[in-house]
PDB file of C-alpha atoms in Angstrom:
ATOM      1  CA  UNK A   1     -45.132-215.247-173.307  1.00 63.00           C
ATOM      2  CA  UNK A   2     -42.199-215.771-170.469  1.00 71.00           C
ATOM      3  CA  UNK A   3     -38.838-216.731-171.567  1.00 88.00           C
ATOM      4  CA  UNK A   4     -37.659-220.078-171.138  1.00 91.00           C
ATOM      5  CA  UNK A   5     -35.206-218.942-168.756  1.00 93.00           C
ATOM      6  CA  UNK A   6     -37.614-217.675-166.086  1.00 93.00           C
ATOM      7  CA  UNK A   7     -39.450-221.131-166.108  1.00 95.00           C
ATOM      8  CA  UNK A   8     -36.013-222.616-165.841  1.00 95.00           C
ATOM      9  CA  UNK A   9     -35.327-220.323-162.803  1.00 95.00           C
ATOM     10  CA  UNK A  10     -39.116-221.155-161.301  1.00 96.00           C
ATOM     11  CA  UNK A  11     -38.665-225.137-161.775  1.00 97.00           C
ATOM     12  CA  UNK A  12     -35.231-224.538-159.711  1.00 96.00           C
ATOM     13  CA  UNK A  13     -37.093-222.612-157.416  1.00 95.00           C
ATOM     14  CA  UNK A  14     -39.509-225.037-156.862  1.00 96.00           C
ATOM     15  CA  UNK A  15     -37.392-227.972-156.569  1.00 96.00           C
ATOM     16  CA  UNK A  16     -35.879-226.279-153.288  1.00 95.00           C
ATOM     17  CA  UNK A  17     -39.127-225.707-151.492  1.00 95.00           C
ATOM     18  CA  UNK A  18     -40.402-228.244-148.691  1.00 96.00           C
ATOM     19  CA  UNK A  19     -43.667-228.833-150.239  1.00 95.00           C
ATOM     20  CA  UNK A  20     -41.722-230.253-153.178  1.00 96.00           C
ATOM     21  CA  UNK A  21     -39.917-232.405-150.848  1.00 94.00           C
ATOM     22  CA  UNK A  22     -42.902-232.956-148.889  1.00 95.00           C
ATOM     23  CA  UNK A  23     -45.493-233.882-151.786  1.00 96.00           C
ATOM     24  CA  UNK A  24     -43.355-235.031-154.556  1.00 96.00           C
ATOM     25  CA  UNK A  25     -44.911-232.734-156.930  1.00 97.00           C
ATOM     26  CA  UNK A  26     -43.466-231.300-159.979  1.00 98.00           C
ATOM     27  CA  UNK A  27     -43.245-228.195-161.785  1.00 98.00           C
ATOM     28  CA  UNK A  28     -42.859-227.996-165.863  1.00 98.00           C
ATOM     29  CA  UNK A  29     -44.254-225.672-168.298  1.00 97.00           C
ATOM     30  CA  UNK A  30     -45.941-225.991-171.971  1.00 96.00           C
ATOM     31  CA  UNK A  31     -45.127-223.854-174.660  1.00 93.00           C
ATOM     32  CA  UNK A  32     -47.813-221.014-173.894  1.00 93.00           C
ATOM     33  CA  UNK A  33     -46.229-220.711-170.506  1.00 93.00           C
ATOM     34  CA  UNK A  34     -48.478-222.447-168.391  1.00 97.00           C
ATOM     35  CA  UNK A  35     -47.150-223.785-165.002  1.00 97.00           C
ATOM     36  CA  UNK A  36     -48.291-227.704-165.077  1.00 98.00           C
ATOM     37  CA  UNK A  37     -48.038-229.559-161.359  1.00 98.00           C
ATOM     38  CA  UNK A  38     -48.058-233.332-161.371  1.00 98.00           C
ATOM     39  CA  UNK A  39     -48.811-235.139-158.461  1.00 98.00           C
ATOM     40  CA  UNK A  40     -48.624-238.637-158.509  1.00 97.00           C
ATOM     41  CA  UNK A  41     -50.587-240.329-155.657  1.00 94.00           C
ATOM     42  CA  UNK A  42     -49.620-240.931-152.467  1.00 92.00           C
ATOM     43  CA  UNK A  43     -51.933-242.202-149.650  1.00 91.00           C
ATOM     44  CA  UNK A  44     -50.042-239.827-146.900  1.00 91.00           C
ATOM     45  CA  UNK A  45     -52.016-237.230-148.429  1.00 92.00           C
ATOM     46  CA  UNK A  46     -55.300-238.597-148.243  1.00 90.00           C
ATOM     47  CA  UNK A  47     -58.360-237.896-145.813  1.00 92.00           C
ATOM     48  CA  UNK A  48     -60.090-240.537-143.781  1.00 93.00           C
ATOM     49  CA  UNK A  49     -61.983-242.096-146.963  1.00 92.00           C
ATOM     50  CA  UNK A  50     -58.551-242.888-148.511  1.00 92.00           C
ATOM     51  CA  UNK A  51     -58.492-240.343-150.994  1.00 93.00           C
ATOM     52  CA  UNK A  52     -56.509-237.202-151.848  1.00 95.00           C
ATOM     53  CA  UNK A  53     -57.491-234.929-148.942  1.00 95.00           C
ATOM     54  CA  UNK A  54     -58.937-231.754-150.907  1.00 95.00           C
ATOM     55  CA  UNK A  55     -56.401-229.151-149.384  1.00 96.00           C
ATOM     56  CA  UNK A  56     -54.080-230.816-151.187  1.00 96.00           C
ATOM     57  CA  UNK A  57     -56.269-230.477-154.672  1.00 97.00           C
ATOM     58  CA  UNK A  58     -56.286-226.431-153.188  1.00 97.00           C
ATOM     59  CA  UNK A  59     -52.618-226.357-152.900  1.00 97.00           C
ATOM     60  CA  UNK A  60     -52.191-227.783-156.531  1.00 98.00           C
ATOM     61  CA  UNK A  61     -54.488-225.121-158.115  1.00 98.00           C
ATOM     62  CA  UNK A  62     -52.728-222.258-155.599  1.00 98.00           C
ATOM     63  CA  UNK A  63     -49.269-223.570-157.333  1.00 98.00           C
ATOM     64  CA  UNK A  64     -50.427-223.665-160.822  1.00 98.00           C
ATOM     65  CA  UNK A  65     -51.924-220.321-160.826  1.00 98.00           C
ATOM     66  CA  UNK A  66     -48.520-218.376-159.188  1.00 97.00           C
ATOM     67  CA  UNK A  67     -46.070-220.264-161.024  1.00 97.00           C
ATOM     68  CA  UNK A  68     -48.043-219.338-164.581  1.00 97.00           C
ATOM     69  CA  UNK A  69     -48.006-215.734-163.460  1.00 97.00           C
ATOM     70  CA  UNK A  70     -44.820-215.991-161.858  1.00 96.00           C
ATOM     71  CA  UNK A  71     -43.242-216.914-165.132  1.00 95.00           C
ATOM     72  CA  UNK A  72     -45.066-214.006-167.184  1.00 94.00           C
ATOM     73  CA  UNK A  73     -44.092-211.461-164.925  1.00 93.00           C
ATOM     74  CA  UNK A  74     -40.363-212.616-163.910  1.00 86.00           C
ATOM     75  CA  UNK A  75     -41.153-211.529-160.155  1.00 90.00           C
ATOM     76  CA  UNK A  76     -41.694-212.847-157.257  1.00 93.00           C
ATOM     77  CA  UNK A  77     -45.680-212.674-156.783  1.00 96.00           C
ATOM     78  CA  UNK A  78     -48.342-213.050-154.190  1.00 97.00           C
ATOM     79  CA  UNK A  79     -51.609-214.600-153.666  1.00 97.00           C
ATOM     80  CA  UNK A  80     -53.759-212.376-153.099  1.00 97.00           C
ATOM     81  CA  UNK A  81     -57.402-214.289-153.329  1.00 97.00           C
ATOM     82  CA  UNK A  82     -57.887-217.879-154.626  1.00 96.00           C
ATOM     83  CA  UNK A  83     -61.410-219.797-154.851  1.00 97.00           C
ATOM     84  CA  UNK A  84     -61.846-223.907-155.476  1.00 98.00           C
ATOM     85  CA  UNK A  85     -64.473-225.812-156.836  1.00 98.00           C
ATOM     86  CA  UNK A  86     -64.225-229.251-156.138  1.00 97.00           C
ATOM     87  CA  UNK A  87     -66.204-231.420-158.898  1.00 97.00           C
ATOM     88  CA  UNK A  88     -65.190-234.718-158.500  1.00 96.00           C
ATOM     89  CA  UNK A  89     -63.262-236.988-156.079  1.00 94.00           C
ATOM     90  CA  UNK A  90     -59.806-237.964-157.270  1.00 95.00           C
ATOM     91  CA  UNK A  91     -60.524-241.708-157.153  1.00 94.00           C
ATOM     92  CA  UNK A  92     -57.025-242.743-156.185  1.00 94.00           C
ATOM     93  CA  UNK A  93     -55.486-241.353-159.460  1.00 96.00           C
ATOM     94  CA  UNK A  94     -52.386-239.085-160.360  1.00 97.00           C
ATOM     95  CA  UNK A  95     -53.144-235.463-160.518  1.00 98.00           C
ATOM     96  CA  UNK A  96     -52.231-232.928-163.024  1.00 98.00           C
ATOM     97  CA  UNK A  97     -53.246-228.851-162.356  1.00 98.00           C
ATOM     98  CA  UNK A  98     -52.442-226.149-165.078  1.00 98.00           C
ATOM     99  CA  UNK A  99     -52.330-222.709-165.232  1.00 98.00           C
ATOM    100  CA  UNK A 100     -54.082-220.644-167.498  1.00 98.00           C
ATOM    101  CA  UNK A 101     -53.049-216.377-167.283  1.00 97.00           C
ATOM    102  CA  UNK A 102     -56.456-214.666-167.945  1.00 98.00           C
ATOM    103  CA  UNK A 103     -55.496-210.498-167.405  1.00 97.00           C
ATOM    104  CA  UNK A 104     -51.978-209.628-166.740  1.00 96.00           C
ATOM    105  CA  UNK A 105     -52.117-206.204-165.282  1.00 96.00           C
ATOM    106  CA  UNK A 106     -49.472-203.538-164.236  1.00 94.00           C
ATOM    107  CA  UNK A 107     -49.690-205.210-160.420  1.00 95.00           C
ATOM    108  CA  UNK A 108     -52.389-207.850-160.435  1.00 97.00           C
ATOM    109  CA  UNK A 109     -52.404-210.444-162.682  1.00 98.00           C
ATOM    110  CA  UNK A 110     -55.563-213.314-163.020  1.00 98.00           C
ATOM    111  CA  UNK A 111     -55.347-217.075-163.627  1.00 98.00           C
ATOM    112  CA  UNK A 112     -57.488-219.881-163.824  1.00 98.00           C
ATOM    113  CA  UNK A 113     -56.551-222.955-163.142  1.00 98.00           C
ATOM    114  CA  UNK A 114     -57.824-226.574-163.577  1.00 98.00           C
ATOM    115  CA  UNK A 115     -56.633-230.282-161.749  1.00 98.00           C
ATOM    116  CA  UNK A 116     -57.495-233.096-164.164  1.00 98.00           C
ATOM    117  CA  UNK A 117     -57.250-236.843-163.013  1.00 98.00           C
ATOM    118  CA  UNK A 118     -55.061-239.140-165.197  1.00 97.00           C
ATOM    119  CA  UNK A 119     -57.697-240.638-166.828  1.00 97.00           C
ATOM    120  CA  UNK A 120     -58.958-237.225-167.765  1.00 97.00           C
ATOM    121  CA  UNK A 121     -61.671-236.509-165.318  1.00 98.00           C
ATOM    122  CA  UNK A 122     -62.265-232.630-164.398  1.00 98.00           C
ATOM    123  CA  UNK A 123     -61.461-233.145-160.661  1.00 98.00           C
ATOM    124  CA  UNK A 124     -61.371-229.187-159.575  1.00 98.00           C
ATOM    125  CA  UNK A 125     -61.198-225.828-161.033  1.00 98.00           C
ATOM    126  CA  UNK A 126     -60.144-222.431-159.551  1.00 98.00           C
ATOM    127  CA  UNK A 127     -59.177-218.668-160.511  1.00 98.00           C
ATOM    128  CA  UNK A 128     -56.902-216.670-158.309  1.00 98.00           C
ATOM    129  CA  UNK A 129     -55.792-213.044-158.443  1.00 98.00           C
ATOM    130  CA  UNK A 130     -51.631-212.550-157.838  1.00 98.00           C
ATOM    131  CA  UNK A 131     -49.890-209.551-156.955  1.00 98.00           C
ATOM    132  CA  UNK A 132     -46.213-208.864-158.502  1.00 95.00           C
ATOM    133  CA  UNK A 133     -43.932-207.551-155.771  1.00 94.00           C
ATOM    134  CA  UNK A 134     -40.147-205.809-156.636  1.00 92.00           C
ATOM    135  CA  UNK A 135     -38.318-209.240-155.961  1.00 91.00           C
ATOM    136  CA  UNK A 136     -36.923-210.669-158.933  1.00 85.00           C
ATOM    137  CA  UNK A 137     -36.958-214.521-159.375  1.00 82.00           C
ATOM    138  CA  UNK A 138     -33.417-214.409-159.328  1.00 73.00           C
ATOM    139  CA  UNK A 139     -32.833-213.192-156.337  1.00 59.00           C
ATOM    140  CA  UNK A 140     -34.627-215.648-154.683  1.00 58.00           C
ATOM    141  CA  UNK A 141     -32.232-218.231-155.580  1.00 54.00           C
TER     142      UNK A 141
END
């Protein structure tokens, strides 16, 4: 379980990136240390059909997977592999991804991650394997 001060440390982190900026997403995390993204809708991210353009359902899962092992590790971490299974169109709605840590291993760590509609519809699911690296969180700040 990560201490409350790494997420605190991560959610800074995050609220300095340009995709935060960019997006408007944002980072919090539940009491089992999962990284949670919400993304409320905006139609400058969607495709041609006027819905959420599906690299940006990628990028959610991506986040929620790193910043859950991110927060268990206290490092800075990489992506190493990611896949996405895209069930459902958003239909318009808010977005919510999670992280879930599967395997947390000496230097590769597993999540899985999910991106749920408001409403509560399954909209994507994805696993990703994440590297740790010897930069702390901190000193990215």
């Amino acid at each position: 379980m990560p201490q409350q001060e790494i997420c605190d440390q991560l959610i800074k982190l995050f609220a300095t990136a340009p995709i935060k900026k960019t997006t408007g997403m944002t980072l919090s995390y539940n009491d089992k240390g999962q990284g949670i993204f919400d993304f409320k809708r905006n139609p400058n991210f969607d495709h041609a059909l006027n819905d959420v353009h599906d690299g940006l359902i990628a990028t959610l899962l991506d986040n929620a997977g790193w910043f859950t092992v991110a927060a268990h590790y206290g490092c800075w971490v990489v992506t190493v592999e990611f896949s996405v299974k895209l069930l459902e169109e958003a239909r318009q709605e808010n977005l919510q991804s999670i992280g879930t840590l599967i395997r947390a291993g000496k230097r590769l760590a597993t999540a899985e991650m999910k991106v749920v509609s408001e409403s509560g519809r399954l909209v994507a699911i994805g696993s990703g394997t994440f590297a740790t690296t010897s930069k702390s969180i901190e000193s990215s700040n």
